[in-house]
Coordinates of C-alpha atoms in Angstrom, one line a residue:
X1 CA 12.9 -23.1 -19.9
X2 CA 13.3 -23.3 -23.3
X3 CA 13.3 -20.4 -26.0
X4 CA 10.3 -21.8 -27.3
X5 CA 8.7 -21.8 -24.2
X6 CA 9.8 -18.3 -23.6
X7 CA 7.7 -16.9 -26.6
X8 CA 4.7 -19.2 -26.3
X9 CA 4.0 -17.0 -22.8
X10 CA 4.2 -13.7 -24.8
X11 CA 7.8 -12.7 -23.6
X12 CA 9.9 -11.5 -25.9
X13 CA 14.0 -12.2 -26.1
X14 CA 14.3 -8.2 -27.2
X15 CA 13.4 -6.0 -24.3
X16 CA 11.3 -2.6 -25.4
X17 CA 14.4 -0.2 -25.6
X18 CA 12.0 2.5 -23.8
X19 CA 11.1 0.4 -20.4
X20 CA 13.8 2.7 -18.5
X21 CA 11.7 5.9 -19.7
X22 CA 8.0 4.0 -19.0
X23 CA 9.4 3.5 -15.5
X24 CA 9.6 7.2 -14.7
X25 CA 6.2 7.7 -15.7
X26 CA 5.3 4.5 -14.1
X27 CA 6.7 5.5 -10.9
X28 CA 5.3 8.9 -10.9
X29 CA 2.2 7.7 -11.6
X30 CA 2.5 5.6 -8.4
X31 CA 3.9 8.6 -6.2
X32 CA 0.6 10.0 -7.5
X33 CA -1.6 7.1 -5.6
X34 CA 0.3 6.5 -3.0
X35 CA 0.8 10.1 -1.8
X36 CA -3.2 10.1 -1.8
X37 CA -3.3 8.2 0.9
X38 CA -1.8 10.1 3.4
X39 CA -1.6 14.1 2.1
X40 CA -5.3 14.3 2.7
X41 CA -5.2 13.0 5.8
X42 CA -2.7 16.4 6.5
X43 CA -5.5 19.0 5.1
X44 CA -8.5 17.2 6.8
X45 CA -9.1 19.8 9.3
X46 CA -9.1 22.3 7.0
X47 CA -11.5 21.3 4.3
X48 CA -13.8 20.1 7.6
X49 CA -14.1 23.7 8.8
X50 CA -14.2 25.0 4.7
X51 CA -17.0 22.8 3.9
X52 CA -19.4 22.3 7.0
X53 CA -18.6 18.7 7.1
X54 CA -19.8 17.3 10.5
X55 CA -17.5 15.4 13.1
X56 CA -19.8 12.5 12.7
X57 CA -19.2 12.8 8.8
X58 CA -15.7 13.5 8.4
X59 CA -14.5 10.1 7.8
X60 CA -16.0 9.5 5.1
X61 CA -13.6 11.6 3.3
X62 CA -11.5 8.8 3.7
X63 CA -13.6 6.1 3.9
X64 CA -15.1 6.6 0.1
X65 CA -11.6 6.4 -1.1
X66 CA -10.6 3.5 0.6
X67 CA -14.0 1.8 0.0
X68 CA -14.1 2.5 -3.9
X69 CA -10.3 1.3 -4.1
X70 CA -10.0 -1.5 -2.2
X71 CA -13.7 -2.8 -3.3
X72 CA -12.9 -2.6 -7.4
X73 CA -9.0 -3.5 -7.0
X74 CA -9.3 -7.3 -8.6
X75 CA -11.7 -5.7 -11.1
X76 CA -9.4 -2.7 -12.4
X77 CA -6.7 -5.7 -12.1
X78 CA -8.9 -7.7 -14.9
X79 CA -9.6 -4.5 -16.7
X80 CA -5.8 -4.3 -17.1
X81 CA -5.6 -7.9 -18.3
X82 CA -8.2 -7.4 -20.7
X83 CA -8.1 -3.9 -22.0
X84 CA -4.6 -3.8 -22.3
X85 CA -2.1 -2.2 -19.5
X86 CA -1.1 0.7 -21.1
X87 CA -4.9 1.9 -22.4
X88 CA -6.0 0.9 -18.6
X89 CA -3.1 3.0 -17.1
X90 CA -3.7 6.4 -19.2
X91 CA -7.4 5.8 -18.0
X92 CA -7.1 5.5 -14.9
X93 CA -4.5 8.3 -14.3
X94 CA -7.2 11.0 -16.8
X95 CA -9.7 9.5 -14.5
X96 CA -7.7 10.6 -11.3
X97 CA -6.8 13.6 -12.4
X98 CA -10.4 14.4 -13.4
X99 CA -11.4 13.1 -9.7
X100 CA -8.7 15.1 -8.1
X101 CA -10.2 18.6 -9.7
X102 CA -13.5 18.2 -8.8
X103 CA -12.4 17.5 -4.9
X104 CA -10.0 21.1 -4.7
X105 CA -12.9 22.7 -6.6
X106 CA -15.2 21.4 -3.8
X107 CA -18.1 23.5 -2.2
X108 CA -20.1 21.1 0.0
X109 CA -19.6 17.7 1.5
X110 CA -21.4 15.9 -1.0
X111 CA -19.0 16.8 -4.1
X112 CA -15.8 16.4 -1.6
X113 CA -17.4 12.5 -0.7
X114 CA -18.2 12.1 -4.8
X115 CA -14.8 12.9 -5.6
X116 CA -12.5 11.0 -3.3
X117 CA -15.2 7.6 -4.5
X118 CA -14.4 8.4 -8.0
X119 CA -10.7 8.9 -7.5
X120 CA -10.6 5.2 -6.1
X121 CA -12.5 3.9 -8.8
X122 CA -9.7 5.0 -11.0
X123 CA -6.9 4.6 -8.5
X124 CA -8.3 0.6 -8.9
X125 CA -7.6 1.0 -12.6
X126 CA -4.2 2.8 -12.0
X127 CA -2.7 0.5 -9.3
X128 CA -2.8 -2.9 -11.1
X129 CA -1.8 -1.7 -14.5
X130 CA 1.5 0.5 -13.0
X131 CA 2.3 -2.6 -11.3
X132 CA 1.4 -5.3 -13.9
X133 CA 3.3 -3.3 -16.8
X134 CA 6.5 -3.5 -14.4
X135 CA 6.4 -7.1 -14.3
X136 CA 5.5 -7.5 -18.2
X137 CA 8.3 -4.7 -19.4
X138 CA 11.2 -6.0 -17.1
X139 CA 11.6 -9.8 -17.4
X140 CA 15.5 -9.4 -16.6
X141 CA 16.7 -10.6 -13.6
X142 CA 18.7 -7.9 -12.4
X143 CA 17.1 -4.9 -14.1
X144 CA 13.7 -6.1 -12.7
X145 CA 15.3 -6.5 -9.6
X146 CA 16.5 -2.5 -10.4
X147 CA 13.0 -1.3 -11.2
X148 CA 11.2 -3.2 -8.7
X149 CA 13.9 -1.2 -6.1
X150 CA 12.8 1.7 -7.1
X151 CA 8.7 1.2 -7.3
X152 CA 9.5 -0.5 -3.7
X153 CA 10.9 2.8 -2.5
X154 CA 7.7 4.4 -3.5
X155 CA 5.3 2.2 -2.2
X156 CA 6.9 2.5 1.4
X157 CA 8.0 5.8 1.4
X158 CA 5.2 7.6 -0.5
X159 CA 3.0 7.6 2.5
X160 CA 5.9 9.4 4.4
X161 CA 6.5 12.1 1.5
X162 CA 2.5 13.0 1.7
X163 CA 2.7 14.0 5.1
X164 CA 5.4 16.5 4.3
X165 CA 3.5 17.5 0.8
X166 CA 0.5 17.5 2.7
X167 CA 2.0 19.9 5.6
X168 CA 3.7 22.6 3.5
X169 CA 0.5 22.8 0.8
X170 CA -1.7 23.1 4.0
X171 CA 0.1 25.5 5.9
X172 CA 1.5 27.7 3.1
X173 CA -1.1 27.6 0.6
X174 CA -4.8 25.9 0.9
X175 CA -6.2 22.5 1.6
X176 CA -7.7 22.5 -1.6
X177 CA -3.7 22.2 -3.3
X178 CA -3.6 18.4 -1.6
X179 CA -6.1 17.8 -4.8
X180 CA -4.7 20.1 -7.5
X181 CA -0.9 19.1 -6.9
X182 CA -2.2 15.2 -8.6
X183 CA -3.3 16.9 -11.3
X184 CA 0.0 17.9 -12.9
X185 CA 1.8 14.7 -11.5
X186 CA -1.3 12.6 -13.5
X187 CA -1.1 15.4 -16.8
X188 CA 2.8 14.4 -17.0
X189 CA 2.7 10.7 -16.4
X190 CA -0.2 10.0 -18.8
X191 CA 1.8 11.8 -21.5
X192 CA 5.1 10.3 -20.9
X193 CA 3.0 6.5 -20.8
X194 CA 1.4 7.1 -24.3
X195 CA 4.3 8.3 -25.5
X196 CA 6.9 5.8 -24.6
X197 CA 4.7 3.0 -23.0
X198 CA 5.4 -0.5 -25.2
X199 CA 3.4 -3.7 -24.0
X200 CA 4.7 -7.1 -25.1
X201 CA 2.4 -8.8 -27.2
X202 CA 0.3 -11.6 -26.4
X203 CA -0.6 -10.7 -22.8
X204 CA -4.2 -9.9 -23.2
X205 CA -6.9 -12.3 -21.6
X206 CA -10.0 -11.8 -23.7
X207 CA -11.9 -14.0 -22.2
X208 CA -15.5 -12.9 -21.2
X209 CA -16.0 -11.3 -18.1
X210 CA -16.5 -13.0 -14.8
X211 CA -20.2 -10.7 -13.5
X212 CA -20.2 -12.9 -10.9
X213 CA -17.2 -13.0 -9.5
X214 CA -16.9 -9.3 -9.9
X215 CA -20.2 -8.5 -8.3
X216 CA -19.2 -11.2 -5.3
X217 CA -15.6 -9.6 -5.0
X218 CA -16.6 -6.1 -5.0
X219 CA -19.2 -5.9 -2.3
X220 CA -16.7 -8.2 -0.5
X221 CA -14.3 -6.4 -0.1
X222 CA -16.4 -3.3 0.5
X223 CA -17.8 -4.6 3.4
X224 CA -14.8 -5.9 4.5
X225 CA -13.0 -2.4 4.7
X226 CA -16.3 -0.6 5.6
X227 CA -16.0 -3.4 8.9
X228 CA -13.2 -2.1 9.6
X229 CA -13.9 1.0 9.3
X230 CA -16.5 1.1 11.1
X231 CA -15.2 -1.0 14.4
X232 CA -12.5 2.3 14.6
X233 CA -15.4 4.5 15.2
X234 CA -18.5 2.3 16.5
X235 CA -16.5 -0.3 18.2
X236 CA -16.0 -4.0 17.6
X237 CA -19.6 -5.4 19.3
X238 CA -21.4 -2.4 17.2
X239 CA -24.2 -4.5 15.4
X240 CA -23.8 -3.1 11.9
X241 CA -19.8 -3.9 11.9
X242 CA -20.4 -7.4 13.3
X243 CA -23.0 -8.0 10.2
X244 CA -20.4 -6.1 7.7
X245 CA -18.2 -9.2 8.7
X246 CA -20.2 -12.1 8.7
X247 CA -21.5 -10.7 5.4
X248 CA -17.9 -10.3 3.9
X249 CA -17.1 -13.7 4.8
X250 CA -20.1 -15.0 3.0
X251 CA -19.7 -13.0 0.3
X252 CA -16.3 -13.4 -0.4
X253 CA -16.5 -17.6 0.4
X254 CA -18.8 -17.4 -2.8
X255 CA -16.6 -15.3 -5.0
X256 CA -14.1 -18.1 -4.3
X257 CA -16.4 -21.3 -5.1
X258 CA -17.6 -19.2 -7.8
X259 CA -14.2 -18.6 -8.4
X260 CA -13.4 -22.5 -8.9
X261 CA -16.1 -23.5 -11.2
X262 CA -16.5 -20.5 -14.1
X263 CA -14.7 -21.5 -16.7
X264 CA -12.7 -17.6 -17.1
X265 CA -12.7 -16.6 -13.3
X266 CA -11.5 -12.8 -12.3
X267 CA -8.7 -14.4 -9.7
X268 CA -7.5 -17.6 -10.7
X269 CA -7.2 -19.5 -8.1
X270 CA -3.3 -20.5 -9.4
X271 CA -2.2 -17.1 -8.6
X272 CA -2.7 -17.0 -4.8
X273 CA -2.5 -21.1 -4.4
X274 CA 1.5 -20.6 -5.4
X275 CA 3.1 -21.1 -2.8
X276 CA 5.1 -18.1 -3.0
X277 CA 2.6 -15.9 -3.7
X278 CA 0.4 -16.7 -0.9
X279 CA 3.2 -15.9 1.7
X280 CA 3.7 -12.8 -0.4
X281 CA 0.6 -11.7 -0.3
X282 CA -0.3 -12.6 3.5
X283 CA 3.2 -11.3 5.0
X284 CA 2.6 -8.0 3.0
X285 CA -1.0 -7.3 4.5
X286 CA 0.6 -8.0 8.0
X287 CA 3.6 -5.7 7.4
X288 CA 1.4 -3.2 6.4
X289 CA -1.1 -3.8 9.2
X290 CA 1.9 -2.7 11.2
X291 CA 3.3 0.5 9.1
X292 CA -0.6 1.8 8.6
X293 CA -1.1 1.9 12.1
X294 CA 2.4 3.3 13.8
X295 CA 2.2 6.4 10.9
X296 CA -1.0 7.6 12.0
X297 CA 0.3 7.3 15.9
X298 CA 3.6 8.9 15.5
X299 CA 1.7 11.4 13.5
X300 CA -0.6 12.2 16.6
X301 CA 2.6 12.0 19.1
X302 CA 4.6 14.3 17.2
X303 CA 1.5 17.1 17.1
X304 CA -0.3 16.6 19.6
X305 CA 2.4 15.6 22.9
X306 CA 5.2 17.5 21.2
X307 CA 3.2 20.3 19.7
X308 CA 5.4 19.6 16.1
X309 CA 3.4 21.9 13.3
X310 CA 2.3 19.9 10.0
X311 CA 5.4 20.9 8.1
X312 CA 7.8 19.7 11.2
X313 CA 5.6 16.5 11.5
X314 CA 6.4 15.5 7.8
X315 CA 10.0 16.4 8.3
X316 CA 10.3 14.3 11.0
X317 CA 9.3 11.1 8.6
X318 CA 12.7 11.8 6.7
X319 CA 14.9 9.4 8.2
X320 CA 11.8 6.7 7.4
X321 CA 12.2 7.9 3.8
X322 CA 15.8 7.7 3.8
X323 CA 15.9 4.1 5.2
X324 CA 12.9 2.6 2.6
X325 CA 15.0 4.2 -0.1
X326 CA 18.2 2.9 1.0
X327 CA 16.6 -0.9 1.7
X328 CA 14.7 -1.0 -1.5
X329 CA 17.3 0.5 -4.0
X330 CA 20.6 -0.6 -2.3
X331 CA 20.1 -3.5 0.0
X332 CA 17.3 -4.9 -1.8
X333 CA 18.4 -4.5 -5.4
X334 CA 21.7 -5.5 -4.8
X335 CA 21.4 -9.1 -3.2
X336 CA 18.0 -9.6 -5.2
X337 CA 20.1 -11.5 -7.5
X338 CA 22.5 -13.5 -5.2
X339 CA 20.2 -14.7 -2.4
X340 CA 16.8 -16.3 -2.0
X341 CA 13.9 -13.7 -1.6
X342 CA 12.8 -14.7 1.7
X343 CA 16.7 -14.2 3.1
X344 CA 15.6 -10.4 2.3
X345 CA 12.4 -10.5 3.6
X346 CA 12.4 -12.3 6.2
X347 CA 15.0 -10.4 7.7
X348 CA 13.7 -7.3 6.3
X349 CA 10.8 -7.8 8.5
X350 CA 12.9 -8.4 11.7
X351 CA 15.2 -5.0 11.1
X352 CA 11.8 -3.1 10.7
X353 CA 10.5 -4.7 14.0
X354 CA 13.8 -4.0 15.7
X355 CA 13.2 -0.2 14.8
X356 CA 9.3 -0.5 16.3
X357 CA 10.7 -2.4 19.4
X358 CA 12.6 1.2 19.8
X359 CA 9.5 3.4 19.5
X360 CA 7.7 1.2 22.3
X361 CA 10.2 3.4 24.7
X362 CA 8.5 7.0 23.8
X363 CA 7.0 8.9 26.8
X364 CA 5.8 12.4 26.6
X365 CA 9.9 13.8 27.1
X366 CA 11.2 11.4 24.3
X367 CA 14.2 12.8 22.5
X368 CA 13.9 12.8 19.0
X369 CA 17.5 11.9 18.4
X370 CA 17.7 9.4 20.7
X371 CA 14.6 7.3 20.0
X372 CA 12.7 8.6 17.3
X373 CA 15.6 8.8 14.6
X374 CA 17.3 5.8 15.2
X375 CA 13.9 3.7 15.3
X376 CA 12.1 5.3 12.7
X377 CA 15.8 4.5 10.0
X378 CA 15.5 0.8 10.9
X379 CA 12.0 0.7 10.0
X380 CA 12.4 2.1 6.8
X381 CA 15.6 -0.3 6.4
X382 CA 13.9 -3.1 7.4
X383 CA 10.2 -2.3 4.8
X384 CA 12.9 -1.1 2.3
X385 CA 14.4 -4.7 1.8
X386 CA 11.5 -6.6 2.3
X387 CA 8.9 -4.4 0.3
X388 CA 11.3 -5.2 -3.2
X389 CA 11.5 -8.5 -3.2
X390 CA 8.0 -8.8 -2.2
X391 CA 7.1 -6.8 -5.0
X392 CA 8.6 -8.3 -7.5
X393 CA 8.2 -12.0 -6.3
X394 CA 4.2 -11.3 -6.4
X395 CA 4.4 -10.9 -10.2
X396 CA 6.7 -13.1 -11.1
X397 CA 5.8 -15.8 -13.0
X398 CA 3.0 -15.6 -13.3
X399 CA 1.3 -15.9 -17.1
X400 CA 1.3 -12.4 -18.6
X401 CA -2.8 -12.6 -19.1
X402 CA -2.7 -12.8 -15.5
X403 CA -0.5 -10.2 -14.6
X404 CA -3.0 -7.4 -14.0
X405 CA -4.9 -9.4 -11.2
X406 CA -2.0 -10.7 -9.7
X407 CA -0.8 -6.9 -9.2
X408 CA -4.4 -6.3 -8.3
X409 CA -4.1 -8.7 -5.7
X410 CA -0.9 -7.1 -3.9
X411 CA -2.5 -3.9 -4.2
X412 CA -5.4 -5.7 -2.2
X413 CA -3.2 -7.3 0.6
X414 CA -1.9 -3.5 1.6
X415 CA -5.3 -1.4 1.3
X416 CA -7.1 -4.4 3.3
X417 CA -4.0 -4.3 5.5
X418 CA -4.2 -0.5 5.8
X419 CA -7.7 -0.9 6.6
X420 CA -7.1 -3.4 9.3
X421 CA -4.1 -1.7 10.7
X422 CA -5.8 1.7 11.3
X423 CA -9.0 0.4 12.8
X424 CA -7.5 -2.8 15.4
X425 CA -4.5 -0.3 16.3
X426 CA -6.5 2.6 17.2
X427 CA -8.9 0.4 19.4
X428 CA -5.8 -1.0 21.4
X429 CA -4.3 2.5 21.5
X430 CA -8.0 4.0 22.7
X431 CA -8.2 1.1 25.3
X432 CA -4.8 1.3 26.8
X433 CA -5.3 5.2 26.7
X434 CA -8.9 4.9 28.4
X435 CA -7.2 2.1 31.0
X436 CA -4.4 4.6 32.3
X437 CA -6.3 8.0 32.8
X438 CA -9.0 6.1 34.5
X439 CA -5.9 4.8 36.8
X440 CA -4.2 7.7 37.3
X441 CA -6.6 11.2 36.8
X442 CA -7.4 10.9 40.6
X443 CA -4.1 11.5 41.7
X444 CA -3.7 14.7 39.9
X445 CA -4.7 17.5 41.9
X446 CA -4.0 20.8 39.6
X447 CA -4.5 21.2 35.9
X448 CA -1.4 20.7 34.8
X449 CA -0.9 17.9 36.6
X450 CA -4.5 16.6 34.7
X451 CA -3.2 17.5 31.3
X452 CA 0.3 16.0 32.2
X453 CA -2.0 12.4 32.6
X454 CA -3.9 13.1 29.8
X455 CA -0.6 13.2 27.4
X456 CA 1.1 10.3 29.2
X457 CA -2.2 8.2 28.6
X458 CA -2.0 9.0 25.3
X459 CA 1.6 8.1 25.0
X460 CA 0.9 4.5 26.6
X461 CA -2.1 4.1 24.1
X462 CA 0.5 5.1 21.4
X463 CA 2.8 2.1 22.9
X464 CA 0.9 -0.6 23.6
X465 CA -0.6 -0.5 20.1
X466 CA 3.2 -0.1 18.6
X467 CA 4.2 -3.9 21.0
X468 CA 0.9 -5.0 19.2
X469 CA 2.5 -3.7 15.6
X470 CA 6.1 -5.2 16.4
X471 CA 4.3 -8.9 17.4
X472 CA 2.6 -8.6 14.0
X473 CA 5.9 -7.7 12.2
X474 CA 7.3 -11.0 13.9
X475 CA 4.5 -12.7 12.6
X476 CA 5.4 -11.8 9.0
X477 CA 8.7 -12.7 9.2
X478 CA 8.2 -16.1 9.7
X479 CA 5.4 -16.5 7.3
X480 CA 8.3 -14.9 4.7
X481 CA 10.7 -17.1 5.7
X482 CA 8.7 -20.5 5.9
X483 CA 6.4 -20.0 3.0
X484 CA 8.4 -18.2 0.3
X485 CA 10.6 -20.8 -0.8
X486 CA 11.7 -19.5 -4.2
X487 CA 15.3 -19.9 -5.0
X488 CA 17.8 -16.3 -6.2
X489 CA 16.5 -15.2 -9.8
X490 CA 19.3 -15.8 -12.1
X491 CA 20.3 -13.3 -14.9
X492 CA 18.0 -14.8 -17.6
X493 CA 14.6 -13.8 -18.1
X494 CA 11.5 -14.0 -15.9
X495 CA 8.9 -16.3 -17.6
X496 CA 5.5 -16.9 -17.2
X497 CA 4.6 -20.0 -15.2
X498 CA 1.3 -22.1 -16.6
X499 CA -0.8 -23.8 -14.4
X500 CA 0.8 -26.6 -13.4
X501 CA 4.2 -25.4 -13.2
X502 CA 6.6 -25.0 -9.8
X503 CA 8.3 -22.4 -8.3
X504 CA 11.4 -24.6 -9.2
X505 CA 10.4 -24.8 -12.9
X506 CA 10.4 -20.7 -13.2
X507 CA 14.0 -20.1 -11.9
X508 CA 17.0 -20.6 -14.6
X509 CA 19.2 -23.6 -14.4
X510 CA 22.4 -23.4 -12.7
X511 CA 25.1 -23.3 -15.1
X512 CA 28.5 -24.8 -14.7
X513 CA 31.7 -22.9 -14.8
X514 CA 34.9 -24.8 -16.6

């Protein structure tokens, strides 16, 4: 692509000399969101008993987070494209912070349920812009493929780091910390961005808002995640969860014939009709389908059937955390640049259901060194090296007005995925559990021998859910591999791609050495 061409899509030649500073703050501020997700899960318990909250209530400490985030994610992802990154990012992390001290400063249900909503209103600004100002800043081959190791690294192995956050501010100090401890993380990263935060220019779309498509999109996608949800608690034939489908599909079948006729749409349909960036997108949710589900079960083996305290639990993640980290900064980063994406993903995806295919072998005596460890470091290998070039792949070239809803939509693929994964998991786990007690209680005479069935039905719940998880991983390696046919980046910069452009037109022509 020519020079000319190169400007015309509002990249720059001269890189902003601060980008390696922004991605601190940029990465903390995704640490910040990502670590959400899981360290409250941690202090549940706690804040239940504090606060009064019922059994029957209790999930919707989590469920108005994910409902508010992954219901507004494609409209934070607009907000981004038209406000500006940078303006959207600062608001969204004051936003959180705001959110996060009204939930540790809780006294009753109702303010605890208000403030995780509004902290995923503003986690839907915050996702799209952290991850759209990545793909605008860094337009380098090789140092994108650098910074999108490192935000990989995060978005895997953030979920892990809660649990341990979450267990050591729960045990040592109060639940009410899991809230307060974003505050400082959100104080620092907002100051940092306004600081040393440069957008190119000429990425803004100021084109009117899409009220339709936002209003069809939202409420989508809310009852989408609410269906889901809601089958994890109510079951699968429940009649409100069956209608919270049907509606979602109906709903979200007119955001996209909307979608195809308003002249400024929210999503362009060009940014998930790529090729590329549809098997992005679909192999991501399924990975994460996966990753969502097997966290929360080895979470419940670990205390529950080996009595591990919350502190121990989160320890026990390390070797998770030291794989992603290792996948996405080393493997990933460094062959980015010489081979073609989906020879990282795709493979990526196969290492991480090797590591699964391990875990299907626990039982209630399972050594940790002997299974756990080994399984749980090829997992994080595996996500490591596919996360990165996933990442970076879904933003690139793309045209930089559509930057923030392309981010928006990645963001999308893993909270729907997370959704999905937590509520079809836990029904096969429940199921499998249900099917072996029933099998096996009447041959248990004392009560130890009861409790002894109990724990090993739990265990083959725990299993037959994780075969599910590894079949899925499968499944997303040969979507990666079959649809992501994108050729090696080459050291020039990442443009942005019009309309009509290929995935062959954004990558740099070979050149010839004499």
């Amino acid at each position: 692509m020519s020079q000319t061409a190169v400007k015309a899509s509002g990249v720059t030649d001269a890189p902003d000399a601060g980008r390696w500073k922004a991605l601190v703050f940029i990465a903390l501020a995704q640490l910040m969101v990502v670590l959400d997700a899981t360290i409250v899960n941690i202090a549940l318990p706690s804040a239940q008993q504090d606060l009064g909250i019922s059994d029957g209530n209790r999930q919707w400490v989590v469920t108005a987070y994910a409902l508010a985030f992954g219901g507004l994610l494609l409209f934070g992802g607009r907000i981004a494209d038209l406000w500006g990154r940078k303006r959207t990012f600062v608001v969204g992390l004051a936003g959180f912070a705001a959110a996060s001290a009204l939930g540790g400063a809780a006294t009753n249900e109702a303010m605890m349920f208000g403030s995780r909503a509004l902290q995923g209103v503003f986690g839907a600004l915050l996702a799209p812009a952290a991850l759209s100002l990545l793909a605008v800043m860094f337009t380098d081959a090789k140092e994108r493929a650098k910074a999108f190791g490192i935000y990989g690294a995060i978005a895997g192995g953030g979920g892990a780091v809660g649990l341990i956050l979450g267990g050591f501010l729960t045990e040592y100090l109060n639940w009410r910390w899991t809230f307060f401890v974003n505050i400082p993380f959100a104080v620092v990263a907002a100051a940092g961005a306004y600081l040393v935060i440069r957008e190119p220019k000429g990425g803004r779309n100021r084109s009117p808002l899409d009220v339709p498509g936002v209003i069809l999109s939202t409420l989508g996608l809310v009852a989408l995640v609410y269906g889901f949800t809601r089958a994890e608690s109510e079951g699968w034939s429940d009649a409100v969860t069956v209608g919270m489908f049907v509606g979602s599909a109906v709903l979200l079948l007119a955001f996209v014939i909307v979608e195809s006729k308003v002249k400024a749409p929210l999503l362009p349909l060009r940014v998930i009709t790529e090729r590329n960036r549809g098997g992005i997108y679909l192999s991501l949710g399924l990975a994460i389908i996966a990753m969502f589900g097997l966290f929360l079960f080895l979470t419940y083996y670990l205390q529950i059937v080996k009595g591990y305290t919350p502190v121990k639990t989160g320890f026990a993640f390390l070797p998770m955390i030291a794989g992603m980290i290792t996948g996405s900064t080393q493997i990933g980063t460094r062959l980015m640049t010489r081979v073609a994406p989906r020879l990282l993903m795709g493979p990526g995806f196969l290492v991480a259901a090797v590591g699964m295919l391990l875990l299907t072998q626990l039982e209630v005596d399972t050594s940790y060194a002997a299974v756990l460890l080994p399984g749980m470091l090829l997992l994080g290998l595996g996500m490591g090296t596919a996360f990165m070039p996933a990442m970076s792949m879904a933003t690139q070239g793309v045209e930089p007005r559509d930057s923030g809803v392309a981010s928006a939509m990645v963001n999308t693929s893993q909270q729907v995925g997370g959704a999905i994964g937590t509520a079809l998991l836990n029904t096969i786990a429940a199921s499998a559990t249900t099917s072996y007690i029933a099998d096996h209680i009447g041959g248990a005479a004392t009560r130890s021998q009861q409790q002894l069935v109990q724990l090993e039905g739990q265990v083959q719940g725990y299993t037959s859910a994780i075969w599910f998880a590894v079949g899925i991983l499968v499944v997303a390696a040969v979507i990666a591999l079959t649809s992501v046919n994108a050729g090696r980046p080459g050291g020039s910069a990442v443009t942005g791609s019009g309309a009509g452009e290929t995935a062959e037109d954004e990558l740099p022509v070979p050149v010839v050495a004499h």
